[in-house]
PDB file of C-alpha atoms in Angstrom:
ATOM      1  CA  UNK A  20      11.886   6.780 -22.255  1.00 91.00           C
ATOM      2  CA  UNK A  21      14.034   6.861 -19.332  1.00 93.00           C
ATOM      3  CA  UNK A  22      16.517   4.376 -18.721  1.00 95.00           C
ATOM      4  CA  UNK A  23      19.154   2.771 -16.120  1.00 96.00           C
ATOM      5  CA  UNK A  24      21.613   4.936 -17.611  1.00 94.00           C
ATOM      6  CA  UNK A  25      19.476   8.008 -17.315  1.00 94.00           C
ATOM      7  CA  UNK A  26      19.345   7.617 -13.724  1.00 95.00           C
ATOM      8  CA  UNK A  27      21.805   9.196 -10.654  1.00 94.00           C
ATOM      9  CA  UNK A  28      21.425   9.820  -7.163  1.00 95.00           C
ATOM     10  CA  UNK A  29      19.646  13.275  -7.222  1.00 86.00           C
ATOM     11  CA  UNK A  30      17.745  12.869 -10.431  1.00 93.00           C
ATOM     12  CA  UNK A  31      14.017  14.817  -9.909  1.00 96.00           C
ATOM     13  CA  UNK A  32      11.120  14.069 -11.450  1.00 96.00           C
ATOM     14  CA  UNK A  33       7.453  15.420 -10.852  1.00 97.00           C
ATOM     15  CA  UNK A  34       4.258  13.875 -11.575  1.00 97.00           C
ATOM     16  CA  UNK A  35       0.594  14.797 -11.573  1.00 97.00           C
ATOM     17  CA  UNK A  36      -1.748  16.283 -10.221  1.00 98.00           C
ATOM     18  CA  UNK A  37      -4.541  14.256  -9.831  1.00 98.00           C
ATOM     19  CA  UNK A  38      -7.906  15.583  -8.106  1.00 98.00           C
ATOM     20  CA  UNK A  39      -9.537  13.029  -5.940  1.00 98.00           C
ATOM     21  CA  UNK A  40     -13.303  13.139  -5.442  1.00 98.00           C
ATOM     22  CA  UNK A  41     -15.665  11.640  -2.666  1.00 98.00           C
ATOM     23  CA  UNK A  42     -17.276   8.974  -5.221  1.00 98.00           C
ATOM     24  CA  UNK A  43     -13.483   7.969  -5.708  1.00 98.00           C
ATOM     25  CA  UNK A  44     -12.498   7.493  -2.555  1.00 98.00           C
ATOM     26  CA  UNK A  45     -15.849   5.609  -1.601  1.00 98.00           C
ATOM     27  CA  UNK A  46     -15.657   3.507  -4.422  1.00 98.00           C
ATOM     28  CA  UNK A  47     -12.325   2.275  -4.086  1.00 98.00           C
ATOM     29  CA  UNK A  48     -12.941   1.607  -0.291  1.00 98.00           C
ATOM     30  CA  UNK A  49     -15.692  -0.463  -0.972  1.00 98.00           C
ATOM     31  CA  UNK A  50     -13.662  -2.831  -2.900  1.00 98.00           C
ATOM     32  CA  UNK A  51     -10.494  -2.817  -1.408  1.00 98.00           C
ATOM     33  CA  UNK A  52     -10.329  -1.240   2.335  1.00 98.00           C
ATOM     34  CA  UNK A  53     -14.367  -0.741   3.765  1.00 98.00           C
ATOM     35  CA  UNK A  54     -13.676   0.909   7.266  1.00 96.00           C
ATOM     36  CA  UNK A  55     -16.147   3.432   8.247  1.00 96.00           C
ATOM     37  CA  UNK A  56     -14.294   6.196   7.792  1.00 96.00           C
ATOM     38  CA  UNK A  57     -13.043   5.685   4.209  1.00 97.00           C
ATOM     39  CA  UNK A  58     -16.807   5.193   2.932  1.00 98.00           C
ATOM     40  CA  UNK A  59     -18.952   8.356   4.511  1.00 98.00           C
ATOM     41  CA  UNK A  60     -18.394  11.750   6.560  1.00 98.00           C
ATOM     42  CA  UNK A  61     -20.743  10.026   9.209  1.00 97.00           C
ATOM     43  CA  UNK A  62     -19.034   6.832   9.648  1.00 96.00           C
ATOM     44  CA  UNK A  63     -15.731   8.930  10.265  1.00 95.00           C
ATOM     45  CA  UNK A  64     -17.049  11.720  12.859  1.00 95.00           C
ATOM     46  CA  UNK A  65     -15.653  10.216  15.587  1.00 89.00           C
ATOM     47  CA  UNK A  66     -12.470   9.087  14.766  1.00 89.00           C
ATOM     48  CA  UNK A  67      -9.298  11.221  13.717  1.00 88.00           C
ATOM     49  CA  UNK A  68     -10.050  11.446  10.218  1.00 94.00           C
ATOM     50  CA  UNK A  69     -12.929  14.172  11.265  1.00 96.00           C
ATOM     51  CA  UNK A  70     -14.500  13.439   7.543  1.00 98.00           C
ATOM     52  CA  UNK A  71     -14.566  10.779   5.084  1.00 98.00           C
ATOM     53  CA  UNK A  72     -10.864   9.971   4.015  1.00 98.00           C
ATOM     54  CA  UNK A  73      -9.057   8.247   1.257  1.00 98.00           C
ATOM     55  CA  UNK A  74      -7.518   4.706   2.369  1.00 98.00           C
ATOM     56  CA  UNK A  75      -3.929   4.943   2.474  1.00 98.00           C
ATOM     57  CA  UNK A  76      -3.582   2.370  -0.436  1.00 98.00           C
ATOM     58  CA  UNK A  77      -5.846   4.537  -2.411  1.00 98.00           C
ATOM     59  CA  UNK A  78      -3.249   7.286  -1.789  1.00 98.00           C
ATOM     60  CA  UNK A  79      -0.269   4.707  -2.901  1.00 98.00           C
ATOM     61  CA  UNK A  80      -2.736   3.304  -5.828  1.00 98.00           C
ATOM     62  CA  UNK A  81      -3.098   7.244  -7.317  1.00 98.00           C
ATOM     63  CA  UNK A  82       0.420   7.616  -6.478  1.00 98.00           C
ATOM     64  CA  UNK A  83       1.194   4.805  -9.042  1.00 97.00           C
ATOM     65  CA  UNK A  84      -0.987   6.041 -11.694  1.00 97.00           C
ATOM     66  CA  UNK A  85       0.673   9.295 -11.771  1.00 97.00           C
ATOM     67  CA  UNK A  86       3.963   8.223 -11.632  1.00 95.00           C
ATOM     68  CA  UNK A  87       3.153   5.431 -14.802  1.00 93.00           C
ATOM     69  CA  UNK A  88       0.928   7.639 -16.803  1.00 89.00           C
ATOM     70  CA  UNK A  89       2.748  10.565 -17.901  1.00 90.00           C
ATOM     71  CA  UNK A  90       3.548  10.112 -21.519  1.00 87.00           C
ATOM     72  CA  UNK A  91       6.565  12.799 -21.718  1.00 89.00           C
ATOM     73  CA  UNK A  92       8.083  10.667 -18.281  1.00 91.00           C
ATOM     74  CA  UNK A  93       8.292   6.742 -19.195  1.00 90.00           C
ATOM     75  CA  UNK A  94      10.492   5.209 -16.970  1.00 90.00           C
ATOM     76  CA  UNK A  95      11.277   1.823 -18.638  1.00 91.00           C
ATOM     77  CA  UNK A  96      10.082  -0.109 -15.560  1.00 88.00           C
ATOM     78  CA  UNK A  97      10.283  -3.935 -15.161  1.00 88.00           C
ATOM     79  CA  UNK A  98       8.542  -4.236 -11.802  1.00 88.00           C
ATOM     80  CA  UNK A  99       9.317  -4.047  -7.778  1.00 93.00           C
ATOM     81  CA  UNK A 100      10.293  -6.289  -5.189  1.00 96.00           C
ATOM     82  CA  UNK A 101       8.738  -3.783  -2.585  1.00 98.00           C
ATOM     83  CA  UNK A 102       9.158  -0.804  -1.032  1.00 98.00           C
ATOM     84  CA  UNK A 103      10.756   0.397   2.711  1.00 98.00           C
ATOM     85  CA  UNK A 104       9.346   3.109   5.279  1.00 98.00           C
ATOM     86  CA  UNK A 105       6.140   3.818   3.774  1.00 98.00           C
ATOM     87  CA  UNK A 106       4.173   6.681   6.066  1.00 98.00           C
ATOM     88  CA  UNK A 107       0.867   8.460   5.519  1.00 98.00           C
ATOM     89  CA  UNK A 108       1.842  11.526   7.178  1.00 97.00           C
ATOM     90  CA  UNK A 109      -2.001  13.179   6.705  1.00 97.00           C
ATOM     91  CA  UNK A 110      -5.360  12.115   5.348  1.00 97.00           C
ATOM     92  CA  UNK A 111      -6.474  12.776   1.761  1.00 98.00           C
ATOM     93  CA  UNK A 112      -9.850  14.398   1.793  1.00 98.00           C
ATOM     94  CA  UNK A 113     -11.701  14.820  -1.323  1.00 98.00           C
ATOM     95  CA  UNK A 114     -11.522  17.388  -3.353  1.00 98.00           C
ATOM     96  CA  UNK A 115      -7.468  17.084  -2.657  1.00 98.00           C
ATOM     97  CA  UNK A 116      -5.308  17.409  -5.367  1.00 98.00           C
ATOM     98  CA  UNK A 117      -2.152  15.381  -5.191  1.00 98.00           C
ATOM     99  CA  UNK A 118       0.970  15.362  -7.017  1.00 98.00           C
ATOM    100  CA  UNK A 119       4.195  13.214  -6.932  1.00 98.00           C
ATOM    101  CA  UNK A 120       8.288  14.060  -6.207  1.00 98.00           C
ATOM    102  CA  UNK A 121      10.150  11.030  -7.300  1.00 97.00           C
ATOM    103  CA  UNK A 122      13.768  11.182  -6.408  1.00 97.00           C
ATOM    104  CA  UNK A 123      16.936   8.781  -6.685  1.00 97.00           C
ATOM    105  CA  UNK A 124      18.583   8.074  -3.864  1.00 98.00           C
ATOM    106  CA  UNK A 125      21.200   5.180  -5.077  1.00 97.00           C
ATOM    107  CA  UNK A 126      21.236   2.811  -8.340  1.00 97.00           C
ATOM    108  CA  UNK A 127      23.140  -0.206  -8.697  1.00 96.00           C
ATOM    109  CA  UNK A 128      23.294  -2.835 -11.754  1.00 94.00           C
ATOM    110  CA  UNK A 129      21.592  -6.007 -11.350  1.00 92.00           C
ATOM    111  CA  UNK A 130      23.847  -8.966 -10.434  1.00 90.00           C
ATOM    112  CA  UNK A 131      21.860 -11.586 -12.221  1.00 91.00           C
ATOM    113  CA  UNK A 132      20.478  -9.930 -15.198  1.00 90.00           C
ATOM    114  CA  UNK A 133      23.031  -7.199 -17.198  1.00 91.00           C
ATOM    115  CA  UNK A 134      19.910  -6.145 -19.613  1.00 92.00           C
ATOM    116  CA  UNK A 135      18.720  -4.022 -16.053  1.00 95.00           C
ATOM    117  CA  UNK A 136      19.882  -2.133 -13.014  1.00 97.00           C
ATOM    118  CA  UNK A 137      18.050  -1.391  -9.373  1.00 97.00           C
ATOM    119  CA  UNK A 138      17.043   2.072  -8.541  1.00 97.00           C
ATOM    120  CA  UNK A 139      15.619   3.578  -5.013  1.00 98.00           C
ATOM    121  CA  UNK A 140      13.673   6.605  -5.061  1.00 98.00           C
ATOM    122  CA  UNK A 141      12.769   8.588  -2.377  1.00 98.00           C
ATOM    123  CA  UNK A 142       8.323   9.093  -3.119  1.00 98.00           C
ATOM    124  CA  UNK A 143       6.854  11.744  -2.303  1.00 98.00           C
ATOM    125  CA  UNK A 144       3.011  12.565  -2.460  1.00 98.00           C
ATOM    126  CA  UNK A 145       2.133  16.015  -1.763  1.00 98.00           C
ATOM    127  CA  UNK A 146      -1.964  18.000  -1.537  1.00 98.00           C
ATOM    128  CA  UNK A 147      -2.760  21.238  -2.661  1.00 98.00           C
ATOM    129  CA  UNK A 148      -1.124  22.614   0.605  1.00 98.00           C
ATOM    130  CA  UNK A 149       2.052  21.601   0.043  1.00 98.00           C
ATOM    131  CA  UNK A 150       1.847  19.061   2.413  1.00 98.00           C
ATOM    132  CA  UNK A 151       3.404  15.418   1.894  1.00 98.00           C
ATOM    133  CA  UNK A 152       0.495  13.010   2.890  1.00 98.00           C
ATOM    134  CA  UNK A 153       2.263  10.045   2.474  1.00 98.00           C
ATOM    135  CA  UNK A 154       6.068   9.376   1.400  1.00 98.00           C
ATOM    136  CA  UNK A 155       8.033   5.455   0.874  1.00 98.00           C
ATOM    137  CA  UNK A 156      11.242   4.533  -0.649  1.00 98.00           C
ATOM    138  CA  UNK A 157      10.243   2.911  -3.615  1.00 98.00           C
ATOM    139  CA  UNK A 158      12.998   0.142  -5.185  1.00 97.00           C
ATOM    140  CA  UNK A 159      12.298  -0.719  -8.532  1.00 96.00           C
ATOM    141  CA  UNK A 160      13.629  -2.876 -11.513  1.00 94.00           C
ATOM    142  CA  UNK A 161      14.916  -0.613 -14.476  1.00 96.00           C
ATOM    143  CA  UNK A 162      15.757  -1.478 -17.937  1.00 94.00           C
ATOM    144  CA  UNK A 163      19.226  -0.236 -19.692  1.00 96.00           C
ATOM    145  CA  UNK A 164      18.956   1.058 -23.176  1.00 93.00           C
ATOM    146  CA  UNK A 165      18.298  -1.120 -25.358  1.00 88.00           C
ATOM    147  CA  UNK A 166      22.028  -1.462 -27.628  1.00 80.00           C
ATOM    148  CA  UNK A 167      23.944  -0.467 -24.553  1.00 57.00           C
TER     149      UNK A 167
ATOM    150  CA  UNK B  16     -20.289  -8.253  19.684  1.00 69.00           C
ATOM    151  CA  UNK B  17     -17.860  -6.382  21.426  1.00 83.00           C
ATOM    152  CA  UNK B  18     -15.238  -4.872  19.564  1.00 93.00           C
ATOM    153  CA  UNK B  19     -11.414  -5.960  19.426  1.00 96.00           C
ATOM    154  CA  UNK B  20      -9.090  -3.136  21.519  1.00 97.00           C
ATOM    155  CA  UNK B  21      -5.954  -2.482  21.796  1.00 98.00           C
ATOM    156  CA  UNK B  22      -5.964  -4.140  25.086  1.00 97.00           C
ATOM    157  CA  UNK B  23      -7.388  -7.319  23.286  1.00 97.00           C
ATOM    158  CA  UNK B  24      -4.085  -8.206  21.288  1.00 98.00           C
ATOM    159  CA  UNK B  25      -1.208 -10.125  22.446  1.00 98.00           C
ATOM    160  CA  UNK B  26       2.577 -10.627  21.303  1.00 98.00           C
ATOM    161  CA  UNK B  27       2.522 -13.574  19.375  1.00 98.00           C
ATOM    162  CA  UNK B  28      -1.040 -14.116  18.658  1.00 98.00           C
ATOM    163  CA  UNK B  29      -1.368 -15.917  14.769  1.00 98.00           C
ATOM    164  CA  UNK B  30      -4.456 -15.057  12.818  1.00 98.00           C
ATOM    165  CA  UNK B  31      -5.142 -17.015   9.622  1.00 98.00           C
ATOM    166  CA  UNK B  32      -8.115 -15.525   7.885  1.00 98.00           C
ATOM    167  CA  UNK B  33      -9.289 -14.740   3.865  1.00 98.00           C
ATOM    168  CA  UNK B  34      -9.662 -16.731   0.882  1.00 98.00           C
ATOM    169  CA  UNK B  35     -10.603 -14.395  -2.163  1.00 98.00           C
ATOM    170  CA  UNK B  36      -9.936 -15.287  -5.503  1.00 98.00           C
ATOM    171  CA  UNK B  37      -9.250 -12.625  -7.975  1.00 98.00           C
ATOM    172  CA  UNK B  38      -9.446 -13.135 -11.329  1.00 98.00           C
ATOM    173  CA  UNK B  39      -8.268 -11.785 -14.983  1.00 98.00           C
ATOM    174  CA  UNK B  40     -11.438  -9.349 -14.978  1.00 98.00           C
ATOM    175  CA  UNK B  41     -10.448  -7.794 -11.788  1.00 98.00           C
ATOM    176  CA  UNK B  42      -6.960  -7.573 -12.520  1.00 98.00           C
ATOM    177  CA  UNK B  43      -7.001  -5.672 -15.413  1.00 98.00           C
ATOM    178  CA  UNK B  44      -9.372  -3.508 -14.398  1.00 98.00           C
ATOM    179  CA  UNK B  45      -7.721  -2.440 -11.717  1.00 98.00           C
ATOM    180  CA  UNK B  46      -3.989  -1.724 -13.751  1.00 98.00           C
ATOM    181  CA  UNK B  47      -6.459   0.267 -16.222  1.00 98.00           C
ATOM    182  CA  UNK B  48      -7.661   2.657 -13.306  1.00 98.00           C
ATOM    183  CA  UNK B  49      -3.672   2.574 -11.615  1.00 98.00           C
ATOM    184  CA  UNK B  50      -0.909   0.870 -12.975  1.00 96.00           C
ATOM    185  CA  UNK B  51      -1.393  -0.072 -16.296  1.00 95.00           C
ATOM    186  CA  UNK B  52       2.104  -1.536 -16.873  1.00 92.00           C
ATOM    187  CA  UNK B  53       2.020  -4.504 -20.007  1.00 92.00           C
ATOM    188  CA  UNK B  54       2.366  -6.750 -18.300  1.00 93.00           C
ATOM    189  CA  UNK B  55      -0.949  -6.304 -15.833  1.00 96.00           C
ATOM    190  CA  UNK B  56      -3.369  -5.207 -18.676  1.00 96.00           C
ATOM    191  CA  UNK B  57      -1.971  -6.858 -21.998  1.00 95.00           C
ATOM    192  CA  UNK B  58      -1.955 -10.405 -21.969  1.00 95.00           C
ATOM    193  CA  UNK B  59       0.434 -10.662 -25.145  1.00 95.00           C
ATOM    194  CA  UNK B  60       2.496  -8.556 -23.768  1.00 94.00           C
ATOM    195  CA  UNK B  61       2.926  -9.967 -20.539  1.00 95.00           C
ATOM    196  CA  UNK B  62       3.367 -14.015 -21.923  1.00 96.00           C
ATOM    197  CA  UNK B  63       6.482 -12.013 -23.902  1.00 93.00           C
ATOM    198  CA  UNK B  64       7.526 -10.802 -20.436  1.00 89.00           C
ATOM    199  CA  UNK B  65       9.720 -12.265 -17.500  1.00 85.00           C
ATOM    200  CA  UNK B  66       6.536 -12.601 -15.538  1.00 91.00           C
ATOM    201  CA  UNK B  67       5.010 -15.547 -18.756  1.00 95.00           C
ATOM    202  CA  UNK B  68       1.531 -14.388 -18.414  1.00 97.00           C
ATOM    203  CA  UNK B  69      -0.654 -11.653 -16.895  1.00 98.00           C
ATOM    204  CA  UNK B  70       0.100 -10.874 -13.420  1.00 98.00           C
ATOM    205  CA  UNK B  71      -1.822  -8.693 -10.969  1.00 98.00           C
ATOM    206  CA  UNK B  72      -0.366  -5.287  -9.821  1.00 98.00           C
ATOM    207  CA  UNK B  73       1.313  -4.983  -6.611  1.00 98.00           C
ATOM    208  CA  UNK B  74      -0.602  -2.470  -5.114  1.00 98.00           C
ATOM    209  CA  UNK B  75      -4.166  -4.858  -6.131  1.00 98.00           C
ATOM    210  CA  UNK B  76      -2.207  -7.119  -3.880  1.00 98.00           C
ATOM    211  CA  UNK B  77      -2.002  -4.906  -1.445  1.00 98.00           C
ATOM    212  CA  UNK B  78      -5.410  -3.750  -1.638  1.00 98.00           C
ATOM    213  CA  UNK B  79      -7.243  -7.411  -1.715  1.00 98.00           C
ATOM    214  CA  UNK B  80      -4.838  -8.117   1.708  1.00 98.00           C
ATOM    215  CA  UNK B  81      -6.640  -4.732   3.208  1.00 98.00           C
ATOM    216  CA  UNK B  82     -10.076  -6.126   1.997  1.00 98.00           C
ATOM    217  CA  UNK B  83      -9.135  -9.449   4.409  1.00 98.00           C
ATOM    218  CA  UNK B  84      -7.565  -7.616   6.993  1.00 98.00           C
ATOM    219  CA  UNK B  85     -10.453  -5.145   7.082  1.00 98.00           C
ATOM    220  CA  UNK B  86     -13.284  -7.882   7.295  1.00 98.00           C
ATOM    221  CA  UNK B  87     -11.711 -10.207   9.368  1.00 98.00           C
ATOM    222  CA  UNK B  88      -9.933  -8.060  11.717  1.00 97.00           C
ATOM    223  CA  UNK B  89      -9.946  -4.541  11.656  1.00 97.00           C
ATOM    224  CA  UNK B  90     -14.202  -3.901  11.052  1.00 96.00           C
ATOM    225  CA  UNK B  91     -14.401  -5.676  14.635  1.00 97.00           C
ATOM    226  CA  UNK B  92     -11.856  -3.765  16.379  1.00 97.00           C
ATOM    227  CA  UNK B  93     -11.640  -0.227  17.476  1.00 95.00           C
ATOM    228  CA  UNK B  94      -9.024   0.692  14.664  1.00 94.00           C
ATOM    229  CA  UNK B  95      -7.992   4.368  14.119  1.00 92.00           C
ATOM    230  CA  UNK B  96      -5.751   3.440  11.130  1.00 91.00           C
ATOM    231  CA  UNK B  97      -2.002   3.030  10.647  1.00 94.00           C
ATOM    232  CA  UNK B  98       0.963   5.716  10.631  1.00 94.00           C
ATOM    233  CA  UNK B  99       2.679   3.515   7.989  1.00 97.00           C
ATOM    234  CA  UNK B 100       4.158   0.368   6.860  1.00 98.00           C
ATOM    235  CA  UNK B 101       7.487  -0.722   7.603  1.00 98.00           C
ATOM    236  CA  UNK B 102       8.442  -3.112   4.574  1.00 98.00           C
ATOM    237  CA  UNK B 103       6.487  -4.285   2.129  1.00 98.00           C
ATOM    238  CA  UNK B 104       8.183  -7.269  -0.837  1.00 98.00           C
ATOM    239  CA  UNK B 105       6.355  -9.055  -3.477  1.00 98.00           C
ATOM    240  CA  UNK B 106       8.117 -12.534  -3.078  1.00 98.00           C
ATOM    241  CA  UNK B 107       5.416 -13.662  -6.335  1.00 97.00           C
ATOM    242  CA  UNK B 108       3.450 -13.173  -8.638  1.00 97.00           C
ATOM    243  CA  UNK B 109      -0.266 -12.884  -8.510  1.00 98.00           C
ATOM    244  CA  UNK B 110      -1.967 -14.431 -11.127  1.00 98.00           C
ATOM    245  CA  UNK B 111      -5.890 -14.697 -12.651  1.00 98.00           C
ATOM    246  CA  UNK B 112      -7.511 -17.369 -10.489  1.00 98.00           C
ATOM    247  CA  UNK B 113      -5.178 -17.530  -7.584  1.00 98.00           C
ATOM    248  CA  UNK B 114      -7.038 -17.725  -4.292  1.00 98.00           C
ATOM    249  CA  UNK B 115      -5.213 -15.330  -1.164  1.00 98.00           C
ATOM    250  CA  UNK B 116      -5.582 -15.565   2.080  1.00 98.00           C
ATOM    251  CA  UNK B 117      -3.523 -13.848   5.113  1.00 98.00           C
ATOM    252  CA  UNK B 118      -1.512 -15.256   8.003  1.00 98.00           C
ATOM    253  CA  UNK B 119      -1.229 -12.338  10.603  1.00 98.00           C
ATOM    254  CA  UNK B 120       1.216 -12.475  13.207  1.00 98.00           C
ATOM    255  CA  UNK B 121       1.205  -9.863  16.276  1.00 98.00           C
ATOM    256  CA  UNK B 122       4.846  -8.865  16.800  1.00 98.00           C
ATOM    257  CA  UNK B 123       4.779  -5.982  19.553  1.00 98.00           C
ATOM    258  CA  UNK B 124       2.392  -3.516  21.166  1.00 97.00           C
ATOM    259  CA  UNK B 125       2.840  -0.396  22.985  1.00 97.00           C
ATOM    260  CA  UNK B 126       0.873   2.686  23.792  1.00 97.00           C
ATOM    261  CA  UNK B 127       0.784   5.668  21.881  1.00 95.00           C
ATOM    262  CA  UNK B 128       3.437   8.463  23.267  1.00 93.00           C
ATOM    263  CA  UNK B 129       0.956  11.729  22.297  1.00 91.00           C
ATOM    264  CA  UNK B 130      -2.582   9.661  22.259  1.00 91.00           C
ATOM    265  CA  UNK B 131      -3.390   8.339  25.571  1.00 92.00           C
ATOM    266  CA  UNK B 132      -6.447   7.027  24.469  1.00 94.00           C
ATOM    267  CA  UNK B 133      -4.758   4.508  21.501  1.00 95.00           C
ATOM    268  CA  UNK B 134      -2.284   1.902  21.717  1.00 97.00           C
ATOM    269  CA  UNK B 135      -0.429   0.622  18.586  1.00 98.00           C
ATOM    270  CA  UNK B 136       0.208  -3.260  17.171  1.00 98.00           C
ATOM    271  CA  UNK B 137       3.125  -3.670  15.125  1.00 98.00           C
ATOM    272  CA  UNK B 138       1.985  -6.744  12.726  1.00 98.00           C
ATOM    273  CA  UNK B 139       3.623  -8.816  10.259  1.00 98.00           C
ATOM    274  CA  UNK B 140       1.311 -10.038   7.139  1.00 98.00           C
ATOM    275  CA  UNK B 141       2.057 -12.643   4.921  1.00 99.00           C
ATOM    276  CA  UNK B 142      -0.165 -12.993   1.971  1.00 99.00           C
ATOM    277  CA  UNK B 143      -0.381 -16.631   1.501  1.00 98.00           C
ATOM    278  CA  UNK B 144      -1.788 -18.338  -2.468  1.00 98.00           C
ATOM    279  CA  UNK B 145      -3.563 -21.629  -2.809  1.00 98.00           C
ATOM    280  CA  UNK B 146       0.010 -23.403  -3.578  1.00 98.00           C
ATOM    281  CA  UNK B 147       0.930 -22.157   0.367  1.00 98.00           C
ATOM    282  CA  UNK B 148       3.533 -19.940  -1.009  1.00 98.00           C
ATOM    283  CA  UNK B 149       4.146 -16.417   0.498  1.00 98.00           C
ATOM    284  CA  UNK B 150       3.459 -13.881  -2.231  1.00 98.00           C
ATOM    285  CA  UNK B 151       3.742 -10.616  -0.259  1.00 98.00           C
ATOM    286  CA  UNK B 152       5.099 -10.272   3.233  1.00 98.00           C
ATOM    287  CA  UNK B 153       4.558  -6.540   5.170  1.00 98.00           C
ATOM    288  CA  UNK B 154       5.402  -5.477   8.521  1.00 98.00           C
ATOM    289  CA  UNK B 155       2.953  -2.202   9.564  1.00 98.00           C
ATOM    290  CA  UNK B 156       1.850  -0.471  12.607  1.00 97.00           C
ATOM    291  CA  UNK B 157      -2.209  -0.137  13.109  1.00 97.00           C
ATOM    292  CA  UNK B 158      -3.722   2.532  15.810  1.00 96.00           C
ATOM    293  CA  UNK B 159      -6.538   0.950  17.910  1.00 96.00           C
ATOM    294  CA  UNK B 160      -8.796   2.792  20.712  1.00 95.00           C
ATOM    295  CA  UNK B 161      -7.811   1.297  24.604  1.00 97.00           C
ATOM    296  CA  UNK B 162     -10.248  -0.007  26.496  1.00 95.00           C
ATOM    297  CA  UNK B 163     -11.724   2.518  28.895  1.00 90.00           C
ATOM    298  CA  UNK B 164     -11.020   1.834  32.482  1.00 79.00           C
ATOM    299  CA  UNK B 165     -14.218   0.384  34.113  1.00 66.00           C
ATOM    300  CA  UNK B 166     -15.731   0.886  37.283  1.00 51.00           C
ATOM    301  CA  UNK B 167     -13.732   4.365  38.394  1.00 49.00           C
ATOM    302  CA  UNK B 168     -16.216   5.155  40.721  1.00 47.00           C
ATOM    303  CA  UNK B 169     -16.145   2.167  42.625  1.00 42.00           C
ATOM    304  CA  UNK B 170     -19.268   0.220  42.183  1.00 42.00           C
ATOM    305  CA  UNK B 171     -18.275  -3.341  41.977  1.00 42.00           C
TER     306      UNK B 171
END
């Protein structure tokens, strides 16, 4: 488990990858964001997307569940108050595998409560390519060791 | 029905729109598929936690505030999507019955620099529970098409 303590500006971690599929995409924009172009190649034609594309909160959605579910990389998270300068930088098509490059920019202990510290990370979410698709500076609630 | 442009929003303009309720179902289903955390999928766990009971994810906030933005607004507009999002906070939690809705504000417009044929709306979005209280507050940037100039050749 990774810690408070663990942390320091420059600390990397990677995450993923994660393949995205059509159904996916389609079924998450049904529930969550149904614009024509994030529920069939026809319905985004005529836009920029070209082809059916993921909604960008799909993107930040997988984006969470890599960075949460790698056993061998539990970061002993209490929660966020939100995030800065989030961009999606390119669509996600499907078939599009994506991976995650978490890095700290600053930490700083918690004023209020000594059992945690706040961390920023710089998130990165990158395709197949190489290319980052979308990227935010993530500020999140981190526990110290317990014993500490 | 004509569709909303880019041309059709003003500095200033309010929007109050939504009312969906979520509920404990939908919440942890939704931490099981992305953020299964404790405290959104284990309600033991999460009454142990600061939070005293289960609370939806952040990003299922997010996504229920695209679901009203999306029907409300942007499925009867001429969006093209959105570069990004300048700020997002989670002022509260979201919890199993709570019923959101979303107070849009339209903060400043300007035309694209490399698109001439989209403008973009810089928006703040407060996400708004039954109790009035602001439980997540964005400000973000949606692409919409300009409306085409009418009548070049003329006839009038």
């Amino acid at each position: 488990m990774i810690h408070f303590e663990d942390l320091r500006p420059d600390v990397e971690m990677w995450f993923g990858p994660l393949t995205v599929s059509a159904e996916d995409i389609v079924r998450f924009a049904r529930q969550y964001d149904p614009q024509p172009f994030h529920l069939s190649d026809e319905g985004a034609r005529d836009t920029i997307f070209g082809s059916l594309a993921a909604s960008g909160w799909h993107t930040a959605a997988l984006t969470m569940k890599m960075m949460i579910g790698d056993p061998n990389q539990r970061v002993a998270s209490l929660g966020s108050p939100g995030f800065d300068d989030l961009r999606w930088r390119r669509p996600v098509y499907p078939g599009d595998t994506l991976r995650v490059r978490l890095r700290c920019i600053d930490t700083k202990p918690s004023q209020s409560r000594p059992s945690m510290g706040i961390a920023r990370f710089q998130v990165e979410t990158l395709n197949q390519n190489d290319d980052v698709v979308m990227s935010f500076i993530s500020i999140a609630m981190i526990a110290r060791r317990p014993g500490n | 029905m004509e569709k909303l442009y880019w041309d059709d929003f003003e500095v200033g303009q309010v929007l109050n729109y939504g009312g969906m309720t979520i509920s404990r179902e939908q919440i942890v289903e939704f931490a099981r598929e992305f953020d299964p955390q404790p405290f959104h999928v284990d309600e033991a766990a999460a009454a142990a936690s600061p939070y005293g009971g289960l609370i939806a994810s952040g990003w299922q906030t997010a996504g229920l505030f695209m679901r009203m933005l999306a029907d409300n607004v942007l499925n009867k507009s001429t969006s093209m999507g959105s570069p990004g999002v300048e700020y997002l906070r989670w002022h509260k939690p979201v919890r199993p019955g709570d019923t959101l809705r979303v107070r849009h504000t339209v903060l400043e417009k300007r035309p694209s620099q490399n698109r001439p044929t989209l403008g973009l709306v810089k928006n703040r979005f407060e996400t708004l529970n039954q109790h009035d209280e602001v439980v997540m507050e964005m400000v973000s940037i949606g692409m919409f098409l300009r409306r085409p100039a009418a009548g070049k050749d003329g006839a009038a």
